[in-house]
Amino acid sequence: MTTAAERRSLIVQSIASAARVAKRDPADVTLIAVSKTRSVAEIEALIAAGQCDFGESRVQEAQDKWPALRAAYPGLRLHCIGRLQSNKAVEAVALFDTIHSLDRASLLDALVTAALKVGRTPEVYVQVNIGDEEQKGGVALSDLPAFLEQVRASPLALAGLMAIPPLGPEPGPFFALLAKLARRHGVTGLSMGMSGDYSTAVMLGATAVRVGTALFEN
Ligand SMILES: *Cc1c(COP(=O)(O)O)cnc(C)c1O
C-alpha cells in the first residue's frame, strides 16, 4: 500500500528525471492530477501533498465537486480535459482555468461568447486528432493550420496543443509528431502523456502531463 502523497512524490521524481534526460527544466512540466470519478476526500489527500493542478472530464461532475474545494483551497488550477459540448460553454468558462479539448470552430465560438458573458477568459489547448482516428475527438491534421489561425484571432489565449495517442501502438511517435506540429506553428505548450506514458511524453517535450490512475490508485 502506498499513500497518495507517496505516489505523487514518485511521479514528480520520474517527471524530473525524464526532463533531465531530455536536457529540460523539470519546472517546465506541470503535473495535472486527473480527478474524474474521484471523491473530494481523495482529492484533498493530494492537495495536502502539494498538488495544485487538477483535471476533470465532465462539466457536471466538476461543478458538483470543485466550487467548494476552490473556496477552501485558493490557488488551485482546474483543467477541462474531456470532450466539451457547446451548450456547456458558460459553465465551463466559469469553472475552468484551462480547457485542453478545443477541437472545433463551433466550440471556439461558444467559448468566446461565454467568456464575454461570464467575464472570464480561460486559456485553451487545441486538441489534435494525432492518430487520424475516425471516432476520436480533435482537429484533423489537415485542418490544424487554419484552426490555429482562428484561435489566434480570438480573445482566448492559445496555450498549446493537446493529444491522446491511439490505444495500442507505441505513443512515442505520436508525441514526437505533436511536438513537431507545435514547433512548426510556433506554439509552446504540449499537453500529452497519461499514467502509462508520461515519462516518454516528458522526454519528447510535454509541458503538461495528465495523470489519473497512477496518482489515485495503488
Ligand atoms: C482520464 C484521462 C486521463 C488520465 O488517464 P490515466 O490513464 O488514468 O492517467 C488523461 N487525459 C484524458 C483526456 C483523460 O480523459
PDB file of C-alpha atoms and ligand atoms in Angstrom:
ATOM      1  CA  MET A   1       0.000   0.000   0.000  1.00  0.00           C
ATOM      2  CA  THR A   2       1.202   3.480  -0.846  1.00  0.00           C
ATOM      3  CA  THR A   3      -0.393   6.792   0.041  1.00  0.00           C
ATOM      4  CA  ALA A   4      -1.443   9.403  -2.478  1.00  0.00           C
ATOM      5  CA  ALA A   5       1.413  11.593  -1.253  1.00  0.00           C
ATOM      6  CA  GLU A   6       3.936   8.792  -1.841  1.00  0.00           C
ATOM      7  CA  ARG A   7       2.606   8.058  -5.314  1.00  0.00           C
ATOM      8  CA  ARG A   8       2.694  11.743  -6.184  1.00  0.00           C
ATOM      9  CA  SER A   9       6.234  12.090  -4.931  1.00  0.00           C
ATOM     10  CA  LEU A  10       7.409   9.165  -7.100  1.00  0.00           C
ATOM     11  CA  ILE A  11       5.665  10.567 -10.172  1.00  0.00           C
ATOM     12  CA  VAL A  12       7.161  14.026  -9.594  1.00  0.00           C
ATOM     13  CA  GLN A  13      10.599  12.354  -9.370  1.00  0.00           C
ATOM     14  CA  SER A  14      10.011  10.389 -12.590  1.00  0.00           C
ATOM     15  CA  ILE A  15       8.947  13.554 -14.393  1.00  0.00           C
ATOM     16  CA  ALA A  16      12.076  15.325 -13.175  1.00  0.00           C
ATOM     17  CA  SER A  17      14.406  12.540 -14.304  1.00  0.00           C
ATOM     18  CA  ALA A  18      12.714  12.300 -17.709  1.00  0.00           C
ATOM     19  CA  ALA A  19      13.078  16.060 -18.091  1.00  0.00           C
ATOM     20  CA  ARG A  20      16.760  15.939 -17.184  1.00  0.00           C
ATOM     21  CA  VAL A  21      17.412  13.140 -19.700  1.00  0.00           C
ATOM     22  CA  ALA A  22      15.981  15.467 -22.348  1.00  0.00           C
ATOM     23  CA  LYS A  23      18.029  18.402 -21.001  1.00  0.00           C
ATOM     24  CA  ARG A  24      14.834  20.150 -19.981  1.00  0.00           C
ATOM     25  CA  ASP A  25      13.999  22.049 -16.796  1.00  0.00           C
ATOM     26  CA  PRO A  26      11.649  19.896 -14.648  1.00  0.00           C
ATOM     27  CA  ALA A  27       9.901  23.125 -13.620  1.00  0.00           C
ATOM     28  CA  ASP A  28       8.630  23.430 -17.206  1.00  0.00           C
ATOM     29  CA  VAL A  29       6.377  20.383 -16.747  1.00  0.00           C
ATOM     30  CA  THR A  30       3.040  20.678 -14.926  1.00  0.00           C
ATOM     31  CA  LEU A  31       1.583  17.553 -13.356  1.00  0.00           C
ATOM     32  CA  ILE A  32      -2.198  17.622 -13.754  1.00  0.00           C
ATOM     33  CA  ALA A  33      -3.970  15.202 -11.404  1.00  0.00           C
ATOM     34  CA  VAL A  34      -6.926  13.793 -13.328  1.00  0.00           C
ATOM     35  CA  SER A  35      -9.593  13.591 -10.638  1.00  0.00           C
ATOM     36  CA  LYS A  36     -12.609  12.467 -12.687  1.00  0.00           C
ATOM     37  CA  THR A  37     -14.650   9.907 -10.690  1.00  0.00           C
ATOM     38  CA  ARG A  38     -12.508  10.582  -7.569  1.00  0.00           C
ATOM     39  CA  SER A  39     -14.028  11.725  -4.309  1.00  0.00           C
ATOM     40  CA  VAL A  40     -13.424  15.024  -2.555  1.00  0.00           C
ATOM     41  CA  ALA A  41     -11.527  13.141   0.177  1.00  0.00           C
ATOM     42  CA  GLU A  42      -9.185  11.561  -2.401  1.00  0.00           C
ATOM     43  CA  ILE A  43      -8.632  14.984  -3.958  1.00  0.00           C
ATOM     44  CA  GLU A  44      -7.941  16.589  -0.575  1.00  0.00           C
ATOM     45  CA  ALA A  45      -5.244  13.996   0.158  1.00  0.00           C
ATOM     46  CA  LEU A  46      -3.412  15.143  -2.965  1.00  0.00           C
ATOM     47  CA  ILE A  47      -3.906  18.824  -2.177  1.00  0.00           C
ATOM     48  CA  ALA A  48      -2.344  18.152   1.235  1.00  0.00           C
ATOM     49  CA  ALA A  49       0.620  16.609  -0.611  1.00  0.00           C
ATOM     50  CA  GLY A  50       1.100  19.847  -2.549  1.00  0.00           C
ATOM     51  CA  GLN A  51      -0.837  19.150  -5.737  1.00  0.00           C
ATOM     52  CA  CYS A  52      -2.215  22.353  -7.352  1.00  0.00           C
ATOM     53  CA  ASP A  53      -3.423  21.361 -10.837  1.00  0.00           C
ATOM     54  CA  PHE A  54      -6.427  19.092 -11.329  1.00  0.00           C
ATOM     55  CA  GLY A  55      -8.221  17.842 -14.446  1.00  0.00           C
ATOM     56  CA  GLU A  56     -11.854  16.870 -14.881  1.00  0.00           C
ATOM     57  CA  SER A  57     -13.626  15.363 -17.892  1.00  0.00           C
ATOM     58  CA  ARG A  58     -17.240  16.289 -17.277  1.00  0.00           C
ATOM     59  CA  VAL A  59     -18.629  19.741 -16.557  1.00  0.00           C
ATOM     60  CA  GLN A  60     -21.461  18.465 -14.374  1.00  0.00           C
ATOM     61  CA  GLU A  61     -19.172  16.393 -12.160  1.00  0.00           C
ATOM     62  CA  ALA A  62     -16.702  19.266 -11.877  1.00  0.00           C
ATOM     63  CA  GLN A  63     -19.496  21.640 -10.870  1.00  0.00           C
ATOM     64  CA  ASP A  64     -20.547  19.244  -8.128  1.00  0.00           C
ATOM     65  CA  LYS A  65     -17.062  18.889  -6.653  1.00  0.00           C
ATOM     66  CA  TRP A  66     -14.995  21.977  -7.319  1.00  0.00           C
ATOM     67  CA  PRO A  67     -16.686  25.203  -6.172  1.00  0.00           C
ATOM     68  CA  ALA A  68     -16.366  24.126  -2.528  1.00  0.00           C
ATOM     69  CA  LEU A  69     -12.801  22.860  -2.992  1.00  0.00           C
ATOM     70  CA  ARG A  70     -11.765  26.074  -4.703  1.00  0.00           C
ATOM     71  CA  ALA A  71     -13.232  28.136  -1.870  1.00  0.00           C
ATOM     72  CA  ALA A  72     -11.415  26.024   0.706  1.00  0.00           C
ATOM     73  CA  TYR A  73      -8.062  25.947  -1.133  1.00  0.00           C
ATOM     74  CA  PRO A  74      -7.361  29.166  -3.026  1.00  0.00           C
ATOM     75  CA  GLY A  75      -4.713  28.914  -5.728  1.00  0.00           C
ATOM     76  CA  LEU A  76      -5.773  25.606  -7.245  1.00  0.00           C
ATOM     77  CA  ARG A  77      -5.928  25.417 -11.028  1.00  0.00           C
ATOM     78  CA  LEU A  78      -8.667  23.456 -12.756  1.00  0.00           C
ATOM     79  CA  HIS A  79      -8.311  21.944 -16.234  1.00  0.00           C
ATOM     80  CA  CYS A  80     -11.072  20.676 -18.525  1.00  0.00           C
ATOM     81  CA  ILE A  81      -9.668  17.635 -20.344  1.00  0.00           C
ATOM     82  CA  GLY A  82     -12.818  15.965 -21.699  1.00  0.00           C
ATOM     83  CA  ARG A  83     -14.946  16.486 -24.756  1.00  0.00           C
ATOM     84  CA  LEU A  84     -16.868  19.705 -24.232  1.00  0.00           C
ATOM     85  CA  GLN A  85     -20.357  20.379 -25.562  1.00  0.00           C
ATOM     86  CA  SER A  86     -21.010  23.894 -26.770  1.00  0.00           C
ATOM     87  CA  ASN A  87     -24.119  24.147 -24.596  1.00  0.00           C
ATOM     88  CA  LYS A  88     -21.870  23.740 -21.522  1.00  0.00           C
ATOM     89  CA  ALA A  89     -19.534  26.576 -22.542  1.00  0.00           C
ATOM     90  CA  VAL A  90     -20.809  29.097 -19.972  1.00  0.00           C
ATOM     91  CA  GLU A  91     -20.427  26.630 -17.100  1.00  0.00           C
ATOM     92  CA  ALA A  92     -17.004  25.567 -18.388  1.00  0.00           C
ATOM     93  CA  VAL A  93     -15.697  29.121 -18.718  1.00  0.00           C
ATOM     94  CA  ALA A  94     -16.944  29.975 -15.234  1.00  0.00           C
ATOM     95  CA  LEU A  95     -15.274  26.939 -13.666  1.00  0.00           C
ATOM     96  CA  PHE A  96     -12.080  26.050 -15.524  1.00  0.00           C
ATOM     97  CA  ASP A  97      -8.789  27.941 -15.824  1.00  0.00           C
ATOM     98  CA  THR A  98      -7.628  25.925 -18.822  1.00  0.00           C
ATOM     99  CA  ILE A  99      -9.503  23.986 -21.486  1.00  0.00           C
ATOM    100  CA  HIS A 100      -7.487  21.220 -23.183  1.00  0.00           C
ATOM    101  CA  SER A 101     -10.172  19.978 -25.570  1.00  0.00           C
ATOM    102  CA  LEU A 102     -10.876  22.807 -28.014  1.00  0.00           C
ATOM    103  CA  ASP A 103     -11.389  20.882 -31.247  1.00  0.00           C
ATOM    104  CA  ARG A 104     -13.854  22.715 -33.486  1.00  0.00           C
ATOM    105  CA  ALA A 105     -14.914  26.141 -34.679  1.00  0.00           C
ATOM    106  CA  SER A 106     -18.412  25.897 -33.169  1.00  0.00           C
ATOM    107  CA  LEU A 107     -16.895  25.279 -29.724  1.00  0.00           C
ATOM    108  CA  LEU A 108     -14.470  28.184 -30.200  1.00  0.00           C
ATOM    109  CA  ASP A 109     -17.426  30.464 -30.959  1.00  0.00           C
ATOM    110  CA  ALA A 110     -19.330  29.185 -27.933  1.00  0.00           C
ATOM    111  CA  LEU A 111     -16.324  29.718 -25.635  1.00  0.00           C
ATOM    112  CA  VAL A 112     -15.743  33.253 -26.910  1.00  0.00           C
ATOM    113  CA  THR A 113     -19.398  34.155 -26.355  1.00  0.00           C
ATOM    114  CA  ALA A 114     -19.300  32.541 -22.920  1.00  0.00           C
ATOM    115  CA  ALA A 115     -16.089  34.368 -21.960  1.00  0.00           C
ATOM    116  CA  LEU A 116     -17.710  37.723 -22.772  1.00  0.00           C
ATOM    117  CA  LYS A 117     -20.809  36.811 -20.818  1.00  0.00           C
ATOM    118  CA  VAL A 118     -19.011  35.437 -17.753  1.00  0.00           C
ATOM    119  CA  GLY A 119     -16.167  37.968 -17.791  1.00  0.00           C
ATOM    120  CA  ARG A 120     -13.514  35.277 -17.501  1.00  0.00           C
ATOM    121  CA  THR A 121     -11.159  34.032 -20.199  1.00  0.00           C
ATOM    122  CA  PRO A 122      -9.673  30.565 -19.817  1.00  0.00           C
ATOM    123  CA  GLU A 123      -6.594  29.600 -21.812  1.00  0.00           C
ATOM    124  CA  VAL A 124      -7.077  26.868 -24.377  1.00  0.00           C
ATOM    125  CA  TYR A 125      -5.186  23.972 -25.881  1.00  0.00           C
ATOM    126  CA  VAL A 126      -6.219  22.864 -29.343  1.00  0.00           C
ATOM    127  CA  GLN A 127      -6.805  19.119 -29.302  1.00  0.00           C
ATOM    128  CA  VAL A 128      -5.320  17.370 -32.325  1.00  0.00           C
ATOM    129  CA  ASN A 129      -6.551  14.033 -33.687  1.00  0.00           C
ATOM    130  CA  ILE A 130      -2.944  12.901 -33.807  1.00  0.00           C
ATOM    131  CA  GLY A 131      -3.614   9.304 -34.900  1.00  0.00           C
ATOM    132  CA  ASP A 132      -6.187  10.312 -37.515  1.00  0.00           C
ATOM    133  CA  GLU A 133      -8.795   8.137 -35.793  1.00  0.00           C
ATOM    134  CA  GLU A 134     -12.381   8.123 -37.011  1.00  0.00           C
ATOM    135  CA  GLN A 135     -14.094   8.229 -33.595  1.00  0.00           C
ATOM    136  CA  LYS A 136     -11.532  10.346 -31.705  1.00  0.00           C
ATOM    137  CA  GLY A 137     -12.025  13.997 -30.811  1.00  0.00           C
ATOM    138  CA  GLY A 138      -9.552  16.547 -32.072  1.00  0.00           C
ATOM    139  CA  VAL A 139      -8.877  18.709 -35.092  1.00  0.00           C
ATOM    140  CA  ALA A 140      -7.795  16.806 -38.209  1.00  0.00           C
ATOM    141  CA  LEU A 141      -4.126  17.349 -39.050  1.00  0.00           C
ATOM    142  CA  SER A 142      -5.079  18.939 -42.363  1.00  0.00           C
ATOM    143  CA  ASP A 143      -7.364  21.470 -40.634  1.00  0.00           C
ATOM    144  CA  LEU A 144      -4.884  22.433 -37.906  1.00  0.00           C
ATOM    145  CA  PRO A 145      -3.164  25.438 -39.547  1.00  0.00           C
ATOM    146  CA  ALA A 146      -6.457  27.199 -40.367  1.00  0.00           C
ATOM    147  CA  PHE A 147      -7.950  26.408 -36.979  1.00  0.00           C
ATOM    148  CA  LEU A 148      -4.918  27.766 -35.121  1.00  0.00           C
ATOM    149  CA  GLU A 149      -5.314  30.993 -37.110  1.00  0.00           C
ATOM    150  CA  GLN A 150      -8.928  31.219 -35.956  1.00  0.00           C
ATOM    151  CA  VAL A 151      -7.986  30.660 -32.309  1.00  0.00           C
ATOM    152  CA  ARG A 152      -5.185  33.235 -32.519  1.00  0.00           C
ATOM    153  CA  ALA A 153      -7.636  35.774 -33.916  1.00  0.00           C
ATOM    154  CA  SER A 154      -9.970  35.180 -30.951  1.00  0.00           C
ATOM    155  CA  PRO A 155      -9.751  36.703 -27.451  1.00  0.00           C
ATOM    156  CA  LEU A 156      -8.821  33.306 -25.971  1.00  0.00           C
ATOM    157  CA  ALA A 157      -5.179  32.729 -25.065  1.00  0.00           C
ATOM    158  CA  LEU A 158      -3.691  29.815 -27.005  1.00  0.00           C
ATOM    159  CA  ALA A 159      -1.735  27.687 -24.508  1.00  0.00           C
ATOM    160  CA  GLY A 160      -0.703  24.918 -26.862  1.00  0.00           C
ATOM    161  CA  LEU A 161      -1.609  21.602 -28.442  1.00  0.00           C
ATOM    162  CA  MET A 162      -3.124  18.551 -26.759  1.00  0.00           C
ATOM    163  CA  ALA A 163      -3.468  14.971 -27.960  1.00  0.00           C
ATOM    164  CA  ILE A 164      -4.425  11.483 -26.852  1.00  0.00           C
ATOM    165  CA  PRO A 165      -2.496   8.962 -28.965  1.00  0.00           C
ATOM    166  CA  PRO A 166      -4.269   5.860 -30.291  1.00  0.00           C
ATOM    167  CA  LEU A 167      -4.581   2.949 -27.878  1.00  0.00           C
ATOM    168  CA  GLY A 168      -2.204   0.135 -28.805  1.00  0.00           C
ATOM    169  CA  PRO A 169       0.806   1.373 -30.761  1.00  0.00           C
ATOM    170  CA  GLU A 170       3.824   2.949 -29.085  1.00  0.00           C
ATOM    171  CA  PRO A 171       2.845   6.504 -28.128  1.00  0.00           C
ATOM    172  CA  GLY A 172       6.325   7.972 -28.731  1.00  0.00           C
ATOM    173  CA  PRO A 173       5.952   8.698 -32.453  1.00  0.00           C
ATOM    174  CA  PHE A 174       2.622  10.454 -31.825  1.00  0.00           C
ATOM    175  CA  PHE A 175       4.114  12.606 -29.062  1.00  0.00           C
ATOM    176  CA  ALA A 176       7.023  13.460 -31.370  1.00  0.00           C
ATOM    177  CA  LEU A 177       4.595  14.422 -34.138  1.00  0.00           C
ATOM    178  CA  LEU A 178       2.618  16.689 -31.797  1.00  0.00           C
ATOM    179  CA  ALA A 179       5.865  18.351 -30.680  1.00  0.00           C
ATOM    180  CA  LYS A 180       6.856  18.874 -34.308  1.00  0.00           C
ATOM    181  CA  LEU A 181       3.475  20.459 -35.104  1.00  0.00           C
ATOM    182  CA  ALA A 182       3.839  22.765 -32.104  1.00  0.00           C
ATOM    183  CA  ARG A 183       7.284  23.917 -33.284  1.00  0.00           C
ATOM    184  CA  ARG A 184       6.061  24.372 -36.842  1.00  0.00           C
ATOM    185  CA  HIS A 185       3.191  26.575 -35.683  1.00  0.00           C
ATOM    186  CA  GLY A 186       5.077  28.487 -33.005  1.00  0.00           C
ATOM    187  CA  VAL A 187       3.044  27.043 -30.144  1.00  0.00           C
ATOM    188  CA  THR A 188       4.770  26.446 -26.793  1.00  0.00           C
ATOM    189  CA  GLY A 189       2.512  24.246 -24.647  1.00  0.00           C
ATOM    190  CA  LEU A 190       2.216  20.484 -25.150  1.00  0.00           C
ATOM    191  CA  SER A 191      -0.450  18.640 -23.142  1.00  0.00           C
ATOM    192  CA  MET A 192       0.396  14.974 -23.634  1.00  0.00           C
ATOM    193  CA  GLY A 193       1.119  11.873 -21.559  1.00  0.00           C
ATOM    194  CA  MET A 194      -1.045   9.902 -19.123  1.00  0.00           C
ATOM    195  CA  SER A 195      -0.384   7.267 -16.416  1.00  0.00           C
ATOM    196  CA  GLY A 196       1.243   4.740 -18.757  1.00  0.00           C
ATOM    197  CA  ASP A 197       3.394   7.055 -20.829  1.00  0.00           C
ATOM    198  CA  TYR A 198       4.042  10.368 -19.077  1.00  0.00           C
ATOM    199  CA  SER A 199       7.815   9.806 -18.863  1.00  0.00           C
ATOM    200  CA  THR A 200       8.001   9.251 -22.625  1.00  0.00           C
ATOM    201  CA  ALA A 201       5.861  12.342 -23.158  1.00  0.00           C
ATOM    202  CA  VAL A 202       8.151  14.466 -20.970  1.00  0.00           C
ATOM    203  CA  MET A 203      11.243  13.243 -22.845  1.00  0.00           C
ATOM    204  CA  LEU A 204       9.542  14.311 -26.072  1.00  0.00           C
ATOM    205  CA  GLY A 205       8.590  17.778 -24.830  1.00  0.00           C
ATOM    206  CA  ALA A 206       5.357  17.611 -22.787  1.00  0.00           C
ATOM    207  CA  THR A 207       4.762  20.730 -20.711  1.00  0.00           C
ATOM    208  CA  ALA A 208       1.626  19.284 -19.077  1.00  0.00           C
ATOM    209  CA  VAL A 209       1.003  15.612 -18.297  1.00  0.00           C
ATOM    210  CA  ARG A 210      -2.477  14.393 -17.335  1.00  0.00           C
ATOM    211  CA  VAL A 211      -2.166  11.573 -14.793  1.00  0.00           C
ATOM    212  CA  GLY A 212      -5.103   9.859 -13.076  1.00  0.00           C
ATOM    213  CA  THR A 213      -4.747   6.164 -12.285  1.00  0.00           C
ATOM    214  CA  ALA A 214      -1.082   6.255 -11.277  1.00  0.00           C
ATOM    215  CA  LEU A 215      -1.797   9.020  -8.750  1.00  0.00           C
ATOM    216  CA  PHE A 216      -5.072   7.798  -7.306  1.00  0.00           C
ATOM    217  CA  GLU A 217      -4.669   4.004  -7.321  1.00  0.00           C
ATOM    218  CA  ASN A 218      -2.287   1.569  -5.727  1.00  0.00           C
TER     219      ASN A 218
HETATM  220  C1  LIG B   1      -8.826  10.019 -17.948  1.00  0.00           C
HETATM  221  C2  LIG B   1      -7.902  10.846 -18.757  1.00  0.00           C
HETATM  222  C3  LIG B   1      -6.542  10.946 -18.431  1.00  0.00           C
HETATM  223  C4  LIG B   1      -5.896  10.186 -17.294  1.00  0.00           C
HETATM  224  O1  LIG B   1      -5.723   8.839 -17.647  1.00  0.00           O
HETATM  225  P1  LIG B   1      -4.921   7.829 -16.698  1.00  0.00           P
HETATM  226  O2  LIG B   1      -4.555   6.719 -17.619  1.00  0.00           O
HETATM  227  O3  LIG B   1      -5.873   7.423 -15.618  1.00  0.00           O
HETATM  228  O4  LIG B   1      -3.739   8.531 -16.182  1.00  0.00           O
HETATM  229  C5  LIG B   1      -5.763  11.813 -19.193  1.00  0.00           C
HETATM  230  N1  LIG B   1      -6.271  12.510 -20.233  1.00  0.00           N
HETATM  231  C6  LIG B   1      -7.571  12.431 -20.576  1.00  0.00           C
HETATM  232  C7  LIG B   1      -8.068  13.237 -21.717  1.00  0.00           C
HETATM  233  C8  LIG B   1      -8.424  11.587 -19.859  1.00  0.00           C
HETATM  234  O5  LIG B   1      -9.710  11.505 -20.222  1.00  0.00           O
END
